[in-house]
Amino acid sequence: MGKRIRQAKLYILATALLLLAEQPVLWDLYRPAAAPAGASLPAGPFVALTFDDGPKAETTSRLLDGLSQRGVRCTFFVLGLQVEGNEDLLRRMANEGHQIGMHTAHHKALAGLGPADLSAEVDQLRLTLTALLGPEDYMLRPPYGMISHAVETQAAAPLILWSVDPEDWSDHDAARIAAHIVDNAKDGDIILLHDIYDASVDAALEAVDGLMSKGYTFVTVEELFALRGVTPENGKVYRRLPST
Ligand code: NI
């Protein structure tokens, strides 16, 4: 999808969501008389699910199946070393409306790297993704959340951290991970998971069901920016995007 079309679609989506979320009276005026029973309207609060370290064929495919069944879009911060052999999986992510971001080529801690190594980790992955998926403003999630002045000035991407971290790698306990997310998520949160573990996929889908039943709508990180009227800036760190 071309950048301009994508931006236009984001704008339309954001406008529609804002109208529905913040102006229920207006929405009531325009509600079709014969709205299908049980149709769910997009409404706040909003959260963004993000997945690092993939893609991985079995687990990421199963996650995409579950998200598709639920009509949920999320954000994948992928590793360059995971791209080869998973090209179709990455195309599927993009085709199904998920956002794809960068998690570096080799999962190195960027904070200790000089300019050439930093470029090899970030710019090379950007080139790989651009060749596969087309030019986009690929956001960056630095491994371990480690950021330095060099990263801020050279990465040429918004730096996306997180505000809810169930530490899904620590015990692979899907029920605990899902409960942590459902209990802690607030409007505007960015939730950190890893799509390389079966338990994390189970937890993600359970948390989606739990939060949707509490009225939450899941959006990609860039959709969350658009909803909040915030333009992502290169080199700036974002942990969550609450409503103002
Ligand atoms: Ni990671």
Short mmCIF file of C-alpha atoms and ligand atoms in Angstrom, two decimals:
data_model
loop_
_atom_site.label_atom_id
_atom_site.label_comp_id
_atom_site.label_asym_id
_atom_site.label_seq_id
_atom_site.Cartn_x
_atom_site.Cartn_y
_atom_site.Cartn_z
CA MET A 1 0.00 0.00 0.00
CA GLY A 2 1.40 3.38 -0.96
CA LYS A 3 2.25 5.81 1.81
CA ARG A 4 -0.21 8.45 0.64
CA ILE A 5 -3.09 5.97 0.41
CA ARG A 6 -2.16 4.56 3.80
CA GLN A 7 -2.13 8.02 5.33
CA ALA A 8 -5.48 8.83 3.76
CA LYS A 9 -6.94 5.60 5.09
CA LEU A 10 -5.54 6.34 8.54
CA TYR A 11 -7.04 9.80 8.46
CA ILE A 12 -10.45 8.47 7.50
CA LEU A 13 -10.24 5.78 10.17
CA ALA A 14 -9.16 8.26 12.83
CA THR A 15 -11.93 10.67 11.93
CA ALA A 16 -14.52 7.91 12.03
CA LEU A 17 -13.26 6.55 15.34
CA LEU A 18 -13.14 10.01 16.90
CA LEU A 19 -16.69 10.70 15.81
CA LEU A 20 -17.91 7.43 17.21
CA ALA A 21 -15.86 7.59 20.36
CA GLU A 22 -16.41 11.14 21.44
CA GLN A 23 -19.71 12.14 19.97
CA PRO A 24 -22.24 9.46 20.82
CA VAL A 25 -25.06 11.95 20.38
CA LEU A 26 -23.91 12.71 16.84
CA TRP A 27 -23.55 9.03 16.15
CA ASP A 28 -27.09 8.42 17.41
CA LEU A 29 -28.38 10.99 14.93
CA TYR A 30 -26.74 9.19 12.05
CA ARG A 31 -27.20 5.62 13.21
CA PRO A 32 -28.82 3.62 10.44
CA ALA A 33 -32.33 2.57 11.43
CA ALA A 34 -31.66 -1.02 10.51
CA ALA A 35 -28.23 -1.52 12.03
CA PRO A 36 -27.50 -5.23 12.12
CA ALA A 37 -28.18 -6.73 15.51
CA GLY A 38 -25.01 -7.23 17.52
CA ALA A 39 -22.87 -5.11 15.24
CA SER A 40 -20.08 -3.68 17.37
CA LEU A 41 -19.26 -0.03 16.88
CA PRO A 42 -15.65 1.05 17.13
CA ALA A 43 -15.35 3.04 20.31
CA GLY A 44 -12.78 3.91 22.93
CA PRO A 45 -10.93 3.18 25.09
CA PHE A 46 -8.13 2.19 22.74
CA VAL A 47 -5.03 0.06 23.24
CA ALA A 48 -2.26 -1.15 20.93
CA LEU A 49 -0.95 -4.70 21.09
CA THR A 50 2.65 -5.02 19.94
CA PHE A 51 4.71 -8.13 19.26
CA ASP A 52 8.51 -8.28 19.18
CA ASP A 53 11.17 -10.73 18.00
CA GLY A 54 9.23 -12.45 15.20
CA PRO A 55 7.94 -13.42 12.86
CA LYS A 56 8.04 -17.13 13.57
CA ALA A 57 6.10 -19.39 11.22
CA GLU A 58 3.96 -21.50 13.56
CA THR A 59 3.25 -19.06 16.36
CA THR A 60 2.81 -15.92 14.28
CA SER A 61 0.50 -17.72 11.81
CA ARG A 62 -1.70 -18.91 14.65
CA LEU A 63 -1.75 -15.42 16.12
CA LEU A 64 -2.76 -13.92 12.76
CA ASP A 65 -5.58 -16.48 12.47
CA GLY A 66 -6.89 -15.54 15.91
CA LEU A 67 -6.61 -11.81 15.30
CA SER A 68 -8.37 -12.18 11.95
CA GLN A 69 -11.26 -14.06 13.59
CA ARG A 70 -11.63 -11.18 16.03
CA GLY A 71 -11.15 -8.37 13.51
CA VAL A 72 -8.19 -7.05 15.51
CA ARG A 73 -5.14 -5.29 14.08
CA CYS A 74 -1.86 -4.95 15.92
CA THR A 75 1.79 -4.01 15.42
CA PHE A 76 4.72 -6.34 14.80
CA PHE A 77 8.27 -5.14 15.48
CA VAL A 78 10.19 -7.68 13.46
CA LEU A 79 13.80 -8.81 13.42
CA GLY A 80 15.79 -8.76 10.19
CA LEU A 81 17.15 -12.21 10.91
CA GLN A 82 13.59 -13.55 10.97
CA VAL A 83 12.61 -12.14 7.58
CA GLU A 84 14.22 -14.75 5.33
CA GLY A 85 11.83 -17.66 4.88
CA ASN A 86 8.96 -15.69 6.40
CA GLU A 87 8.34 -13.31 3.52
CA ASP A 88 4.82 -14.61 2.89
CA LEU A 89 4.01 -14.22 6.57
CA LEU A 90 5.13 -10.58 6.49
CA ARG A 91 3.06 -9.93 3.37
CA ARG A 92 0.09 -11.52 5.09
CA MET A 93 0.55 -9.21 8.11
CA ALA A 94 0.56 -6.17 5.87
CA ASN A 95 -2.36 -7.40 3.76
CA GLU A 96 -4.46 -8.00 6.88
CA GLY A 97 -3.94 -4.44 8.07
CA HIS A 98 -1.31 -4.96 10.73
CA GLN A 99 1.48 -2.44 11.17
CA ILE A 100 5.04 -3.63 10.73
CA GLY A 101 7.90 -1.93 12.53
CA MET A 102 11.60 -2.56 13.10
CA HIS A 103 13.21 -4.39 16.02
CA THR A 104 16.70 -4.22 14.40
CA ALA A 105 18.47 -6.70 12.15
CA HIS A 106 20.03 -8.88 14.87
CA HIS A 107 18.47 -7.84 18.18
CA LYS A 108 21.52 -5.93 19.33
CA ALA A 109 21.48 -3.40 22.14
CA LEU A 110 21.70 -0.23 20.06
CA ALA A 111 22.89 1.98 22.90
CA GLY A 112 26.46 0.70 22.65
CA LEU A 113 26.84 0.86 18.89
CA GLY A 114 28.78 3.32 16.76
CA PRO A 115 27.26 4.96 13.70
CA ALA A 116 28.19 2.22 11.20
CA ASP A 117 26.89 -0.62 13.37
CA LEU A 118 23.77 1.35 14.23
CA SER A 119 23.10 1.88 10.55
CA ALA A 120 23.65 -1.82 9.86
CA GLU A 121 21.03 -2.71 12.47
CA VAL A 122 18.38 -0.16 11.54
CA ASP A 123 18.93 1.07 8.00
CA GLN A 124 19.56 -2.42 6.64
CA LEU A 125 16.30 -3.69 8.11
CA ARG A 126 14.47 -0.67 6.71
CA LEU A 127 15.85 -1.52 3.27
CA THR A 128 14.82 -5.16 3.65
CA LEU A 129 11.27 -4.23 4.67
CA THR A 130 11.01 -1.60 1.97
CA ALA A 131 12.04 -4.13 -0.68
CA LEU A 132 9.46 -6.60 0.60
CA LEU A 133 6.53 -4.38 1.56
CA GLY A 134 7.16 -1.01 -0.02
CA PRO A 135 8.20 2.32 1.45
CA GLU A 136 6.60 3.10 4.81
CA ASP A 137 7.52 5.12 7.87
CA TYR A 138 8.80 2.08 9.74
CA MET A 139 8.82 2.80 13.46
CA LEU A 140 11.58 1.39 15.68
CA ARG A 141 11.41 -0.56 18.89
CA PRO A 142 14.96 -0.70 20.24
CA PRO A 143 15.85 -4.10 21.75
CA TYR A 144 15.62 -4.09 25.56
CA GLY A 145 14.18 -0.58 25.30
CA MET A 146 17.74 0.73 25.40
CA ILE A 147 18.13 4.19 23.90
CA SER A 148 21.13 6.48 23.58
CA HIS A 149 21.64 9.95 22.15
CA ALA A 150 23.07 8.29 19.02
CA VAL A 151 19.91 6.21 18.64
CA GLU A 152 17.72 9.28 19.03
CA THR A 153 19.64 11.30 16.47
CA GLN A 154 20.52 8.61 13.91
CA ALA A 155 17.72 6.07 13.88
CA ALA A 156 15.46 8.26 11.72
CA ALA A 157 12.35 6.67 13.22
CA PRO A 158 9.98 7.24 16.13
CA LEU A 159 11.09 5.11 19.11
CA ILE A 160 8.20 3.05 20.40
CA LEU A 161 8.51 1.60 23.88
CA TRP A 162 5.57 0.27 25.93
CA SER A 163 3.48 0.92 29.03
CA VAL A 164 2.18 -2.57 29.82
CA ASP A 165 4.71 -5.41 30.08
CA PRO A 166 3.50 -8.77 31.38
CA GLU A 167 7.04 -10.20 30.90
CA ASP A 168 5.62 -13.01 28.81
CA TRP A 169 9.08 -14.54 28.35
CA SER A 170 9.49 -15.17 32.09
CA ASP A 171 7.10 -18.06 32.70
CA HIS A 172 5.08 -18.75 29.52
CA ASP A 173 1.97 -18.86 31.70
CA ALA A 174 -0.80 -17.80 29.34
CA ALA A 175 -3.44 -17.32 32.03
CA ARG A 176 -1.17 -15.09 34.13
CA ILE A 177 0.00 -13.07 31.14
CA ALA A 178 -3.56 -12.50 29.91
CA ALA A 179 -4.74 -11.51 33.39
CA HIS A 180 -1.84 -9.04 33.73
CA ILE A 181 -2.86 -7.35 30.48
CA VAL A 182 -6.58 -7.24 31.23
CA ASP A 183 -5.99 -5.97 34.78
CA ASN A 184 -3.44 -3.28 33.86
CA ALA A 185 -4.40 -1.94 30.44
CA LYS A 186 -5.68 1.62 30.30
CA ASP A 187 -6.75 3.86 27.45
CA GLY A 188 -3.77 4.68 25.23
CA ASP A 189 -1.53 1.90 26.48
CA ILE A 190 1.01 0.10 24.33
CA ILE A 191 1.24 -3.56 25.34
CA LEU A 192 4.44 -5.59 24.89
CA LEU A 193 4.34 -9.27 23.89
CA HIS A 194 6.45 -11.64 21.80
CA ASP A 195 4.86 -13.65 18.97
CA ILE A 196 7.53 -16.35 19.14
CA TYR A 197 5.98 -18.20 22.09
CA ASP A 198 2.85 -20.37 22.03
CA ALA A 199 1.84 -19.15 25.49
CA SER A 200 2.09 -15.53 24.36
CA VAL A 201 -0.24 -16.21 21.43
CA ASP A 202 -2.75 -17.86 23.76
CA ALA A 203 -2.41 -14.98 26.22
CA ALA A 204 -2.79 -12.33 23.53
CA LEU A 205 -6.02 -13.80 22.20
CA GLU A 206 -7.40 -14.29 25.72
CA ALA A 207 -6.51 -10.70 26.58
CA VAL A 208 -8.13 -9.45 23.37
CA ASP A 209 -11.35 -11.23 24.30
CA GLY A 210 -11.16 -9.94 27.86
CA LEU A 211 -10.50 -6.33 26.95
CA MET A 212 -13.02 -6.30 24.09
CA SER A 213 -15.66 -7.49 26.55
CA LYS A 214 -14.70 -4.45 28.68
CA GLY A 215 -15.27 -2.15 25.71
CA TYR A 216 -11.69 -1.75 24.45
CA THR A 217 -10.89 -1.33 20.78
CA PHE A 218 -7.55 -2.59 19.47
CA VAL A 219 -5.63 -0.40 17.05
CA THR A 220 -2.15 -0.33 15.56
CA VAL A 221 0.41 2.05 17.02
CA GLU A 222 0.12 4.39 14.04
CA GLU A 223 -3.66 4.36 14.37
CA LEU A 224 -3.26 5.27 18.04
CA PHE A 225 -1.11 8.26 17.03
CA ALA A 226 -3.73 9.30 14.49
CA LEU A 227 -6.58 8.93 16.98
CA ARG A 228 -4.73 11.16 19.44
CA GLY A 229 -3.83 13.74 16.81
CA VAL A 230 -0.12 13.20 17.48
CA THR A 231 2.39 13.21 14.64
CA PRO A 232 5.14 10.68 15.37
CA GLU A 233 8.55 12.35 15.43
CA ASN A 234 11.81 10.66 14.55
CA GLY A 235 14.07 10.13 17.57
CA LYS A 236 11.31 10.80 20.08
CA VAL A 237 10.41 8.15 22.65
CA TYR A 238 6.77 7.11 23.06
CA ARG A 239 5.53 4.74 25.77
CA ARG A 240 1.79 5.32 25.55
CA LEU A 241 -0.64 7.76 23.96
CA PRO A 242 -3.39 8.60 26.43
CA SER A 243 -6.28 10.85 25.48
CA THR A 244 -5.71 14.43 26.51
NI NI B 1 13.21 -8.16 21.61
#
